[in-house]
Coordinates of C-alpha atoms in Angstrom, one line a residue:
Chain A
X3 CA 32.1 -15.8 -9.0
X4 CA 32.1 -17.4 -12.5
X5 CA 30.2 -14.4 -14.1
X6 CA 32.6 -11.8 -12.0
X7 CA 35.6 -13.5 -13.5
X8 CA 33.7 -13.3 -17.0
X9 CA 33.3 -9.4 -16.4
X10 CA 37.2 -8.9 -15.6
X11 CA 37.9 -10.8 -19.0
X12 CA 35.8 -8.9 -21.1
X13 CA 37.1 -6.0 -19.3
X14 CA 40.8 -6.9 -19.6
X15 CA 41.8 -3.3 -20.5
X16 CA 40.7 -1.4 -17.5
X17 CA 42.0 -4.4 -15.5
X18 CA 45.7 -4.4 -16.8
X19 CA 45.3 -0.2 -16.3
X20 CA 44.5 -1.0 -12.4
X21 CA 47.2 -3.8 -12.1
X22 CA 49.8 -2.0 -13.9
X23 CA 49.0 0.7 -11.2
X24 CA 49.2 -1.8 -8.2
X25 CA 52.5 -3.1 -9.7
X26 CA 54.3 0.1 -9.4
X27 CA 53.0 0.8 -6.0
X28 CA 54.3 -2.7 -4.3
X29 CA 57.6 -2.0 -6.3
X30 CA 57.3 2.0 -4.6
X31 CA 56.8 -0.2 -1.3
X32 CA 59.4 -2.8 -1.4
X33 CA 61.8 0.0 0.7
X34 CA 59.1 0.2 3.8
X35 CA 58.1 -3.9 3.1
X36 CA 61.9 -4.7 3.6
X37 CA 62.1 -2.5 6.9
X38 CA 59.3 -4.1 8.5
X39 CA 60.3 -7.4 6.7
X40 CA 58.8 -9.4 4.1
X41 CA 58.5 -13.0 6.1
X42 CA 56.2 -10.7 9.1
X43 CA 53.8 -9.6 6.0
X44 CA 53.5 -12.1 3.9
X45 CA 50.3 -13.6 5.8
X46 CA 48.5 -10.7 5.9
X47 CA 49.4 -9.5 2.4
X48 CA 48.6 -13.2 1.4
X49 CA 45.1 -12.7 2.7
X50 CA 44.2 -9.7 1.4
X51 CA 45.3 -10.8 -1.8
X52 CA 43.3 -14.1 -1.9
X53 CA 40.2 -12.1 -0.7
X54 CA 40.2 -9.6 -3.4
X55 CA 41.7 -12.1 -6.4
X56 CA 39.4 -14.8 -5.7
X57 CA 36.2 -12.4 -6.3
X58 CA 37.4 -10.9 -9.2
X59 CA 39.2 -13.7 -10.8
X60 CA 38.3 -17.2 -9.1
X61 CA 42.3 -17.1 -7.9
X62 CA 43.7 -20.0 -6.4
X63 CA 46.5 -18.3 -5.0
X64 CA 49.3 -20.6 -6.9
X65 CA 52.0 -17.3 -5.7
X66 CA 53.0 -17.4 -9.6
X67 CA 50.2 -14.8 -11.1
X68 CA 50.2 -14.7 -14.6
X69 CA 47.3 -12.8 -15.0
X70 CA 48.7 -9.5 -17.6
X71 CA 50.0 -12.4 -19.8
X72 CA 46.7 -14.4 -19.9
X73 CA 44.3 -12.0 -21.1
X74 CA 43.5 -11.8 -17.1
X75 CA 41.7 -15.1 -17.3
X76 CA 43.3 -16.6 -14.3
X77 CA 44.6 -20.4 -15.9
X78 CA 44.6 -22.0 -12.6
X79 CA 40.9 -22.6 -13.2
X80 CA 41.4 -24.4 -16.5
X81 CA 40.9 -28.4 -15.2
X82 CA 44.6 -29.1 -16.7
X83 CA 46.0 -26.1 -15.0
X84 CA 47.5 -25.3 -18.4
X85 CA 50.0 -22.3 -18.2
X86 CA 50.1 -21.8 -22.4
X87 CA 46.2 -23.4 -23.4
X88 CA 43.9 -24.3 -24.8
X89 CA 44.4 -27.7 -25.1
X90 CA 43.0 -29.5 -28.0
X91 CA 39.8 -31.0 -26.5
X92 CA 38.1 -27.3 -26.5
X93 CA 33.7 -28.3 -27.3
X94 CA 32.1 -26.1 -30.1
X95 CA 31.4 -23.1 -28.7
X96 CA 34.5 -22.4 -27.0
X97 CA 33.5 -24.8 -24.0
X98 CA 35.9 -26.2 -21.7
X99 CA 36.7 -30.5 -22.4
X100 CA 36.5 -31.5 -18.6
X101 CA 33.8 -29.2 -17.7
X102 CA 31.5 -28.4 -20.4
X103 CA 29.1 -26.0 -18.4
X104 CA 32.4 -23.4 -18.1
X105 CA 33.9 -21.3 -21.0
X106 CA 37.5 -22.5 -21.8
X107 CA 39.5 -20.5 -19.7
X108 CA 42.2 -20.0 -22.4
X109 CA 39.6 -19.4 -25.7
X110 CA 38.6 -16.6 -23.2
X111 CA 42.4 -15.9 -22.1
X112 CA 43.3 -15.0 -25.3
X113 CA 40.2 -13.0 -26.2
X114 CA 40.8 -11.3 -23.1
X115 CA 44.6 -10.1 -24.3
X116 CA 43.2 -9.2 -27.5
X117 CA 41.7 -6.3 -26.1
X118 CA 45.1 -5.4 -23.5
X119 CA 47.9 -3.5 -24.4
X120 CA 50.4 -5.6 -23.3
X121 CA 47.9 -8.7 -25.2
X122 CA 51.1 -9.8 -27.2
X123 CA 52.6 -10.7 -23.6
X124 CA 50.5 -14.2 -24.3
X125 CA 52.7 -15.3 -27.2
X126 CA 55.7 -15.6 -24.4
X127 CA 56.1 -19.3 -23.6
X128 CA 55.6 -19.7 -19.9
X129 CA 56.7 -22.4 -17.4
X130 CA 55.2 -24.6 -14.8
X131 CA 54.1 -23.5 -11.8
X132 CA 56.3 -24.1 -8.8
X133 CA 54.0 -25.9 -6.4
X134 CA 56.1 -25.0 -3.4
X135 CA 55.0 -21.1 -4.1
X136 CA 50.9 -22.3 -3.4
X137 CA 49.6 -20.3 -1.1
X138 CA 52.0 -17.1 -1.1
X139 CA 51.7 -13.5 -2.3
X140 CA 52.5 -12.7 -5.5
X141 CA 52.0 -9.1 -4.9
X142 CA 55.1 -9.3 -2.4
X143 CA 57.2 -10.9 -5.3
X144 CA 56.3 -8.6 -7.4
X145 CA 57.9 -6.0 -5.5
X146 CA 61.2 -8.5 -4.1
X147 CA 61.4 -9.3 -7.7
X148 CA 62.5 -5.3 -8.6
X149 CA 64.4 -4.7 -5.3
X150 CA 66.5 -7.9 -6.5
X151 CA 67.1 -6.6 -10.1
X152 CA 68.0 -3.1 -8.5
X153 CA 70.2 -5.2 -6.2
X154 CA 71.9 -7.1 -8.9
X155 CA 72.8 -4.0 -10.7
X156 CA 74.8 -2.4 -7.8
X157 CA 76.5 -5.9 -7.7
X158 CA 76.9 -5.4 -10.8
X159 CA 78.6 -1.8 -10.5
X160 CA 80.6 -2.9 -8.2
X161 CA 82.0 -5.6 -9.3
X162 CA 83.2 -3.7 -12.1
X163 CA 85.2 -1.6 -10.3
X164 CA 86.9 -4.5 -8.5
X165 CA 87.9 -5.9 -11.3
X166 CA 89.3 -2.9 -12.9
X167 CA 91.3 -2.0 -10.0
X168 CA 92.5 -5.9 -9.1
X169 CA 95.7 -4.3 -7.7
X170 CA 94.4 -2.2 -5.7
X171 CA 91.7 -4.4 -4.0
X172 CA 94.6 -7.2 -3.4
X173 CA 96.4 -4.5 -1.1
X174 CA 93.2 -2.7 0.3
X175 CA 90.3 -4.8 0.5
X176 CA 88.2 -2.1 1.0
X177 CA 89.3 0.2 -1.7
X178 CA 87.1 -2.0 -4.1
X179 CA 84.7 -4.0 -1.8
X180 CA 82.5 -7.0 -2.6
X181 CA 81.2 -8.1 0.7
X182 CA 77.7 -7.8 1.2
X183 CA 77.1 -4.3 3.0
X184 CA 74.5 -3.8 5.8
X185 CA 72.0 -0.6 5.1
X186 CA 73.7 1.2 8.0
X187 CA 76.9 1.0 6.8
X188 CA 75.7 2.6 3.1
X189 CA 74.6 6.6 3.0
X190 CA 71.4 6.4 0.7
X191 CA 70.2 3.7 1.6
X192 CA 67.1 2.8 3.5
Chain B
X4 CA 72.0 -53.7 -31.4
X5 CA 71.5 -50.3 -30.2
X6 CA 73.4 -47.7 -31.6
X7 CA 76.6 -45.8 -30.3
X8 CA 76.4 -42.7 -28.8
X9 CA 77.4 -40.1 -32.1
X10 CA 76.4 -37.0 -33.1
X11 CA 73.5 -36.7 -35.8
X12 CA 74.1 -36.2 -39.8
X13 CA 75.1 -32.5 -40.0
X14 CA 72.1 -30.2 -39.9
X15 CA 69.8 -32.7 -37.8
X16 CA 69.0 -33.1 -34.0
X17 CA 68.9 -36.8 -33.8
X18 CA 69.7 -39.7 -36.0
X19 CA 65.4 -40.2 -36.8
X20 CA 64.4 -41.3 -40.2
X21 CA 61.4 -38.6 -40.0
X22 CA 63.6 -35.9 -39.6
X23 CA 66.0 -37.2 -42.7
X24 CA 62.7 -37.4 -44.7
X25 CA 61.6 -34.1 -44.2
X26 CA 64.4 -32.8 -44.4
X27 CA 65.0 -33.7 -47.6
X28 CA 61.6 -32.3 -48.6
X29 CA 60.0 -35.5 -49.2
X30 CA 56.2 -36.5 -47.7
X31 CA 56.7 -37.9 -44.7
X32 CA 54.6 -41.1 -43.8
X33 CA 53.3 -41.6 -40.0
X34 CA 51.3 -44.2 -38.5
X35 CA 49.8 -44.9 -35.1
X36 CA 49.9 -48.2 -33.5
X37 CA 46.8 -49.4 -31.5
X38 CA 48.7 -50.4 -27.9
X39 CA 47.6 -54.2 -26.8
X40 CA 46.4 -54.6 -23.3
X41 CA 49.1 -57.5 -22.9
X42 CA 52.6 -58.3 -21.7
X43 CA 53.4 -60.4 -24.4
X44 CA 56.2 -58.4 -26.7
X45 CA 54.8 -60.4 -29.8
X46 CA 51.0 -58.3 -29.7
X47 CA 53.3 -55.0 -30.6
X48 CA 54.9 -56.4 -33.5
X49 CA 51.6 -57.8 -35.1
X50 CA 50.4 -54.4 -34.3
X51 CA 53.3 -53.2 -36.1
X52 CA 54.1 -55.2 -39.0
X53 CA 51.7 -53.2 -41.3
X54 CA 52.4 -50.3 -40.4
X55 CA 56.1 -50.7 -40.9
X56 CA 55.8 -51.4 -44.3
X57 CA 54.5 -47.9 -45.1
X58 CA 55.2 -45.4 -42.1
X59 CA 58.6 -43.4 -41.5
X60 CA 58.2 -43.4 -38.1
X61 CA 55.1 -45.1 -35.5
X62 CA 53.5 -43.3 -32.8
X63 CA 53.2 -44.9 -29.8
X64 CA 50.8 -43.8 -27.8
X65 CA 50.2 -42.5 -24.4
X66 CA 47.2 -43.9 -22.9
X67 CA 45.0 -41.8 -25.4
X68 CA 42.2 -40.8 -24.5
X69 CA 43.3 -41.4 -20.8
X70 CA 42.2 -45.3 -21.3
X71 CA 45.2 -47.6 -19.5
X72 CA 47.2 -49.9 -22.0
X73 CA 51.2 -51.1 -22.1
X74 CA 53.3 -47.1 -21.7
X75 CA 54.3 -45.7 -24.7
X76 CA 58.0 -46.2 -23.6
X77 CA 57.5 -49.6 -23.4
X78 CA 56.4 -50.0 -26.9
X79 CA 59.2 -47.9 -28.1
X80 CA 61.8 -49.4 -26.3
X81 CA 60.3 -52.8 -28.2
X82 CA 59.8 -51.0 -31.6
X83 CA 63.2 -50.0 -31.8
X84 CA 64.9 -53.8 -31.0
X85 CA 63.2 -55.0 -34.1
X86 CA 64.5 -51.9 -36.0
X87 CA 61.3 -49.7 -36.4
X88 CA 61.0 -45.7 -35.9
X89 CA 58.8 -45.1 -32.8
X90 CA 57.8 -41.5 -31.8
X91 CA 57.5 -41.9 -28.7
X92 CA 54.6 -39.7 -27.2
X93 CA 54.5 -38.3 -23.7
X94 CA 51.1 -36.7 -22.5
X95 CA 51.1 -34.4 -19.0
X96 CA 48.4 -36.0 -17.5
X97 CA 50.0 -38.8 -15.8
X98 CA 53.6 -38.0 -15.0
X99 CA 55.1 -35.3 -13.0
X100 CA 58.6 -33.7 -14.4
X101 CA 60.6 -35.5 -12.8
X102 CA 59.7 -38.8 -13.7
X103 CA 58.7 -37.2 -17.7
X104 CA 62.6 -35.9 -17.9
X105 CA 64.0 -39.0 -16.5
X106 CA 62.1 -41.3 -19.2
X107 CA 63.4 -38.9 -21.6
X108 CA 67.3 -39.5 -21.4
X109 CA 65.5 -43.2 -20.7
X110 CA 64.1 -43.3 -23.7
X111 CA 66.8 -41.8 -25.8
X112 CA 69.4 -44.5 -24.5
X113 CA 67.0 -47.0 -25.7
X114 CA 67.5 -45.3 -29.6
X115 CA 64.1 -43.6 -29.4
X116 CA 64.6 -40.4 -31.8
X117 CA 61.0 -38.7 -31.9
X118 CA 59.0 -37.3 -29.3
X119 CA 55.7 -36.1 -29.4
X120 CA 54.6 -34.0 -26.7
X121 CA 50.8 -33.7 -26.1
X122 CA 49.1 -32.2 -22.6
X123 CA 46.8 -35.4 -23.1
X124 CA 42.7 -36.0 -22.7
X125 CA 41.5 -35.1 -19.3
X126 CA 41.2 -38.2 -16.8
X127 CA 37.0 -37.9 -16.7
X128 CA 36.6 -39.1 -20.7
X129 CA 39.1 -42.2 -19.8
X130 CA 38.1 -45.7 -18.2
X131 CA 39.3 -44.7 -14.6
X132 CA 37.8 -41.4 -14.4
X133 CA 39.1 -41.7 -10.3
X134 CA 42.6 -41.2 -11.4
X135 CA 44.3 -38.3 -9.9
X136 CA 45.2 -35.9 -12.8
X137 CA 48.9 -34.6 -12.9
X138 CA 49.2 -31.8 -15.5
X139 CA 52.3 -30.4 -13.7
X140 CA 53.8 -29.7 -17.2
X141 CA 51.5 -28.5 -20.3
X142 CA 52.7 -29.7 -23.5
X143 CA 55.1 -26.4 -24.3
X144 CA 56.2 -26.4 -21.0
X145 CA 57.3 -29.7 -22.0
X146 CA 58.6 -29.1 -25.3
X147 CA 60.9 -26.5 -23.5
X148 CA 62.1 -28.7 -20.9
X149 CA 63.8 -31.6 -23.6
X150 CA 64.7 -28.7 -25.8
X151 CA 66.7 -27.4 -23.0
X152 CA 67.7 -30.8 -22.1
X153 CA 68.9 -31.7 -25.7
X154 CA 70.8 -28.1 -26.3
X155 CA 71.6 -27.0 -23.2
X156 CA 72.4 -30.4 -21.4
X157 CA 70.8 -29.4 -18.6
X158 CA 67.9 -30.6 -16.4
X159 CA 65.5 -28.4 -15.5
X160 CA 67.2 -28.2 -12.3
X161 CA 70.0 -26.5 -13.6
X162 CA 71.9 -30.0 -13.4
X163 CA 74.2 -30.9 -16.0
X164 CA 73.8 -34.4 -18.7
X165 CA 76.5 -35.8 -19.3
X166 CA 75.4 -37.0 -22.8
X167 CA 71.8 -35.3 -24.0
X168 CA 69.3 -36.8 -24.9
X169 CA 69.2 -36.6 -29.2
X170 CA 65.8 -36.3 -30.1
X171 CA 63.4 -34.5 -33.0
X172 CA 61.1 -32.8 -31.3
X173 CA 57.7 -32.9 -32.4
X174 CA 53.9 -31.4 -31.2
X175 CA 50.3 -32.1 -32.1
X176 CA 47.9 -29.3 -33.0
X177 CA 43.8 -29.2 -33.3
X178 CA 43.3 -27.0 -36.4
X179 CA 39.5 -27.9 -36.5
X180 CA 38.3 -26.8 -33.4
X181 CA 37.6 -23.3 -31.5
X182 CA 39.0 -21.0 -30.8
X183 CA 39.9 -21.4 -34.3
X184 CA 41.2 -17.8 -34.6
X185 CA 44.1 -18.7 -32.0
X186 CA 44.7 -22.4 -32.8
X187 CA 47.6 -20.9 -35.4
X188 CA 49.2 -18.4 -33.1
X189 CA 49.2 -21.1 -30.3
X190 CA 51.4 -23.4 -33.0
X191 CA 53.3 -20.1 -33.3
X192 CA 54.0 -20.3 -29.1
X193 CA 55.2 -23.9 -30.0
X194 CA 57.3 -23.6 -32.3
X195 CA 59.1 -20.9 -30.3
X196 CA 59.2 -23.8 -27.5
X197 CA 60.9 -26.0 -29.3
X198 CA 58.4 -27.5 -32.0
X199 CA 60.3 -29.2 -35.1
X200 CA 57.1 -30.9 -36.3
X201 CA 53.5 -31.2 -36.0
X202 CA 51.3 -34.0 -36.3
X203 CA 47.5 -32.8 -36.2
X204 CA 44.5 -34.3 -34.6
X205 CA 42.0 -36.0 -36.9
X206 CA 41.1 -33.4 -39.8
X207 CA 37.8 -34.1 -42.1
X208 CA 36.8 -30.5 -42.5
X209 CA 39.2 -30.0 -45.5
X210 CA 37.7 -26.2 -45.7
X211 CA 38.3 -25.3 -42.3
X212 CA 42.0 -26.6 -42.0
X213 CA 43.1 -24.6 -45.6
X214 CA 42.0 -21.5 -44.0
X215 CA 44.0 -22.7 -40.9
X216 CA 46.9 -23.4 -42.8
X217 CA 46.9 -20.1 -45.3
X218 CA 46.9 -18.4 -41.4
X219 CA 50.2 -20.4 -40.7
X220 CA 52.0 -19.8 -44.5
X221 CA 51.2 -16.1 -43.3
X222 CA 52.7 -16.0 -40.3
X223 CA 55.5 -18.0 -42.0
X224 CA 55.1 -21.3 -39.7
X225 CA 55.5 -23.1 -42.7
X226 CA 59.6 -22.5 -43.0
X227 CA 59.9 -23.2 -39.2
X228 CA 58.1 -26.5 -38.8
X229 CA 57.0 -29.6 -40.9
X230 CA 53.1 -30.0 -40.4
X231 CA 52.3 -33.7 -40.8
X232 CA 47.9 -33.7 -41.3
X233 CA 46.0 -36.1 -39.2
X234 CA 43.6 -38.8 -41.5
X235 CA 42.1 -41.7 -40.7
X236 CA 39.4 -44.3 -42.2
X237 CA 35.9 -43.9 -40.5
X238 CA 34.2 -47.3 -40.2
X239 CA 31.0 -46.6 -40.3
X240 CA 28.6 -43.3 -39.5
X241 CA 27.9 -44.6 -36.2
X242 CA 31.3 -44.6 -35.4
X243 CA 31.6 -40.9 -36.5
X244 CA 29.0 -40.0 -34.8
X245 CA 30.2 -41.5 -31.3
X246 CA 34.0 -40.4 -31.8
X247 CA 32.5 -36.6 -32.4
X248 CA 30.2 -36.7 -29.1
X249 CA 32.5 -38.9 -26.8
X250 CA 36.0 -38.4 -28.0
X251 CA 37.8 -34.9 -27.2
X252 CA 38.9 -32.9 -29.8
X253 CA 37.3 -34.5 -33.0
X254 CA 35.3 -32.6 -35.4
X255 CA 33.3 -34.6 -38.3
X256 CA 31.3 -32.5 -40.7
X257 CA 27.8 -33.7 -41.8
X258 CA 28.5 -33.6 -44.9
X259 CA 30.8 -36.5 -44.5
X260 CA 29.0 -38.3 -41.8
X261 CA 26.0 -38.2 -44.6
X262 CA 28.3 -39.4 -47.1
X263 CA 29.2 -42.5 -44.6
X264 CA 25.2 -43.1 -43.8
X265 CA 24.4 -43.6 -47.8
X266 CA 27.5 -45.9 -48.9
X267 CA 26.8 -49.2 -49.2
X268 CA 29.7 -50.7 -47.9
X269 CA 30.9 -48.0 -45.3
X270 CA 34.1 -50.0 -44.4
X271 CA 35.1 -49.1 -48.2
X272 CA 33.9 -45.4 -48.3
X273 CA 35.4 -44.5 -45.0
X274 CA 39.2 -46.1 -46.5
X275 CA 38.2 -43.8 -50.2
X276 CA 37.2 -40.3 -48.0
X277 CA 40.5 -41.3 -46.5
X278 CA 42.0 -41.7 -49.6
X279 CA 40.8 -38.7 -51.0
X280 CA 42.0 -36.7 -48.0
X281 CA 45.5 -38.0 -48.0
X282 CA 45.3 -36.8 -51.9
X283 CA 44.0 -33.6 -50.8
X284 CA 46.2 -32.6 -48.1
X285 CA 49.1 -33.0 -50.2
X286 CA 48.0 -30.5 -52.5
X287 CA 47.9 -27.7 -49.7
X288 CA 51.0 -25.8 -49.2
X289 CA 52.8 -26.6 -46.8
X290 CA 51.9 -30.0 -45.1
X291 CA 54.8 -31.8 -45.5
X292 CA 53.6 -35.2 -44.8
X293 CA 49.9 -37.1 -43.5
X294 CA 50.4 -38.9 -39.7
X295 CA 47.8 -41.8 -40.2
X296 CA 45.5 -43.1 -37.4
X297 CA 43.6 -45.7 -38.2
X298 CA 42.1 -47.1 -35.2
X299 CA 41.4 -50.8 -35.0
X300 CA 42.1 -50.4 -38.9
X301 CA 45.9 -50.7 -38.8
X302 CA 45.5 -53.6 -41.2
X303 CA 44.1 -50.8 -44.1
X304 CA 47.3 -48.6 -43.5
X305 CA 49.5 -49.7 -46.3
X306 CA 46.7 -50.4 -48.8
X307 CA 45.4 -46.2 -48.3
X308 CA 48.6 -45.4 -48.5
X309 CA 49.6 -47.2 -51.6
X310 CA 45.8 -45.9 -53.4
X311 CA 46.9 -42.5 -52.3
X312 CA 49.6 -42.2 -54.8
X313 CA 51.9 -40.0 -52.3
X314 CA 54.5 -42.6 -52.1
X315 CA 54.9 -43.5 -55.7
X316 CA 57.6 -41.1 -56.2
X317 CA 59.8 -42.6 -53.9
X318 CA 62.4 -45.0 -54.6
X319 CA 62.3 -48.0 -52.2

């Protein structure tokens, strides 16, 4: 697996192409996901995820995936689980201080992004990993992740009109509504 | 004893005699202080004493090298009774965040001003290799967290502090080993966590570190953050030779392990290559100051730095 995970890093470019791909496709899904309902796919989505990541990248399914900012060198396999390496025990060479056989996952993380488009994505300061994710797809938060921002912004709308009209929604609730509104009760929406 | 709570001098973060120092463009003296395996408050203070006489502020360290002796807390807590500047250093391998933010705001109550925030050696190269590694933050992860702590008031939780935690926030960088190409944008990534100074692991390879450092100046890292270079006497070739085999993260040319072999009295040349470093560094545009670690050599400190010359502009 080691020398599969190698080959993705030194082939970060064509890598990020397919994710970026993949990304738009669970966010294209999130519509059909939500009808059938996240919680009933999660497991299988989970599983097929950990199949395919842990050949190509050693994954250990942490549900946070970092990958396009890593230089697609996964950083759960550094020993430290470092989210913004390399530490400053790196061996000459570039090998890794707790495991000196491996490559330091971060010396090859940031070779890896060197070669990406997005590569400059590795200069963002990232934060720990929730440990109460393990386990889950990140693929399905990719795509909750959107359908929440696209959420928020029709919150967003309106609430703008409510509080434009303040008047008006104090008489007639529903002439500027706030509550939460079931799909049914929406034309539109799915 | 301890202080009030009050805001810092205008301009500053926290009330730390570092911070004053550099920022009033001044070299900045820092020392570490070997921790005792002992309860006994008097082993810190011999530790200490000459140290004090030289160093702005003393690092107390964090079970380097992931070897077990009294917590860096603890020695801060005692450094600052008897009046002394401790940066107090926090490493990621042993503490999870809730107990690393908690001993934070402890810490700061105590009148602890400086942190350093380090990810720390991996358990395997200390003496209880069994230990369970933590790592749950990594050191910019950290920096972050008591950045949002101090400016934001807030845990990481969200939850509010009543009275943050004012503290100069400080972070170690490795300029002499791979992947040399990155080691200055990674100081770039901690800076834009929260980095207001960097002390620097051991550096012997003068070479290597200038081209290093003419890599920050062009990225401009210089203006952001005050880079503090890592020296330290070698006592003998032996001992350079075992530090760069068995200790992570420590690079000693051959050159100056040679030099070390055909002195006569290596005790002496390892305190003049010291010497000469500390005399070199400050030549180099921008290092603001040298952070001093002299293991088992604390008694040396004030001596190097006195032959150094880099104080001698400073009033007293």
């Amino acid at each position: 697996m080691y020398r599969i995970r190698l080959f993705a890093i030194r082939h970060s470019r064509s890598f990020e192409w397919i994710y970026k791909r993949l990304e738009r496709a669970m966010i294209a899904l999130d519509p059909l996901l939500g009808k059938i309902g996240y919680d009933r796919v999660e497991r299988p989505v989970a599983f097929v995820e950990k199949c395919v990541k842990t050949v190509l990248f050693d994954c250990k399914m942490c549900g946070q995936c970092v990958l396009s900012s890593t230089g697609m060198s996964c950083p759960m396999n550094c020993p430290k689980q470092l989210r913004n390496g390399p530490c400053g025990g790196v061996r000459p060479g570039g090998f890794c201080e707790v495991k000196p056989d491996m490559k330091c996952v971060w010396a090859l993380a940031w070779d890896g992004a060197s070669r990406m488009k997005g590569g400059a994505q590795i200069h963002t300061v990232l934060p720990p990993v929730e440990r109460n994710l393990e386990g889950s797809s990140s693929w399905l938060r990719v795509s909750r992740e959107k359908a929440a921002h696209l959420r928020k912004a029709r919150e967003k709308r309106r609430t703008a009109i409510a509080d434009a009209f303040p008047d008006a929604r104090k008489n007639e609730p529903s002439a500027a509504p706030l509550a939460e509104e079931p799909a049914q009760a929406v034309k539109g929406s799915k | 004893m301890s202080q009030p709570y009050s805001a810092p001098p205008e301009g500053h973060v926290s009330h730390s005699r570092l911070e004053r120092v550099l920022r009033s463009g001044r070299f900045a003296i820092t020392a570490e202080l070997n921790p005792p395996d002992s309860a006994d408050p008097a082993d810190v203070y011999e530790a200490a004493r000459p140290l004090g006489e030289v160093a702005d502020a003393i690092n107390a360290t964090d079970a380097s090298g992931a070897n077990c002796h009294m917590s860096s807390i603890g020695i801060s807590a005692l450094l600052t009774r008897a009046g002394y500047s401790p940066v107090y250093q926090i490493s990621c391998r042993d503490r999870n965040r809730i107990a690393i933010q908690g001993d934070v705001l402890g810490a700061a109550a105590m009148g602890v001003s400086n942190v350093l925030c380090l990810t720390g050696d991996g358990v395997g190269v200390g003496d209880q290799p069994g230990a369970k590694p933590v790592f749950d933050f990594d050191s910019l992860s950290l920096l972050r967290t008591i950045k949002t702590m101090r400016d934001e008031r807030k845990f990481l939780s969200g939850r509010t502090i009543k009275n943050p935690p004012q503290l100069f926030l400080g972070a170690a960088e490795n300029p002499c080993i791979p992947p040399y190409d990155w080691r200055p944008e990674r100081l770039a990534k901690k800076v834009e966590a929260g980095a207001e100074y960097i002390q620097t692991n051991y550096i012997y390879d003068v070479p290597l570190f200038e081209k290093f450092m003419a890599r920050v100046r062009d990225l401009g890292l210089d203006k952001k953050v005050y880079i503090l270079a890592g020296v330290g006497p070698l006592a003998s070739a032996r001992a350079a030779r075992w530090m760069r085999s068995n200790v992570p993260g420590i690079h000693v040319p051959d050159a100056v392990i040679d030099r070390m072999e055909k002195a006569e009295k290596p005790g002496q040349e390892g305190k003049k290559i010291c010497v000469e470093l500390i005399q070199q560094m400050r030549e180099i545009a921008g290092v603001s100051g040298v952070h001093v670690m002299a293991y088992r050599k604390e008694h040396e400190v004030s001596e190097i730095i006195r032959e150094s010359g880099v104080l001698a502009s400073r009033k007293r």
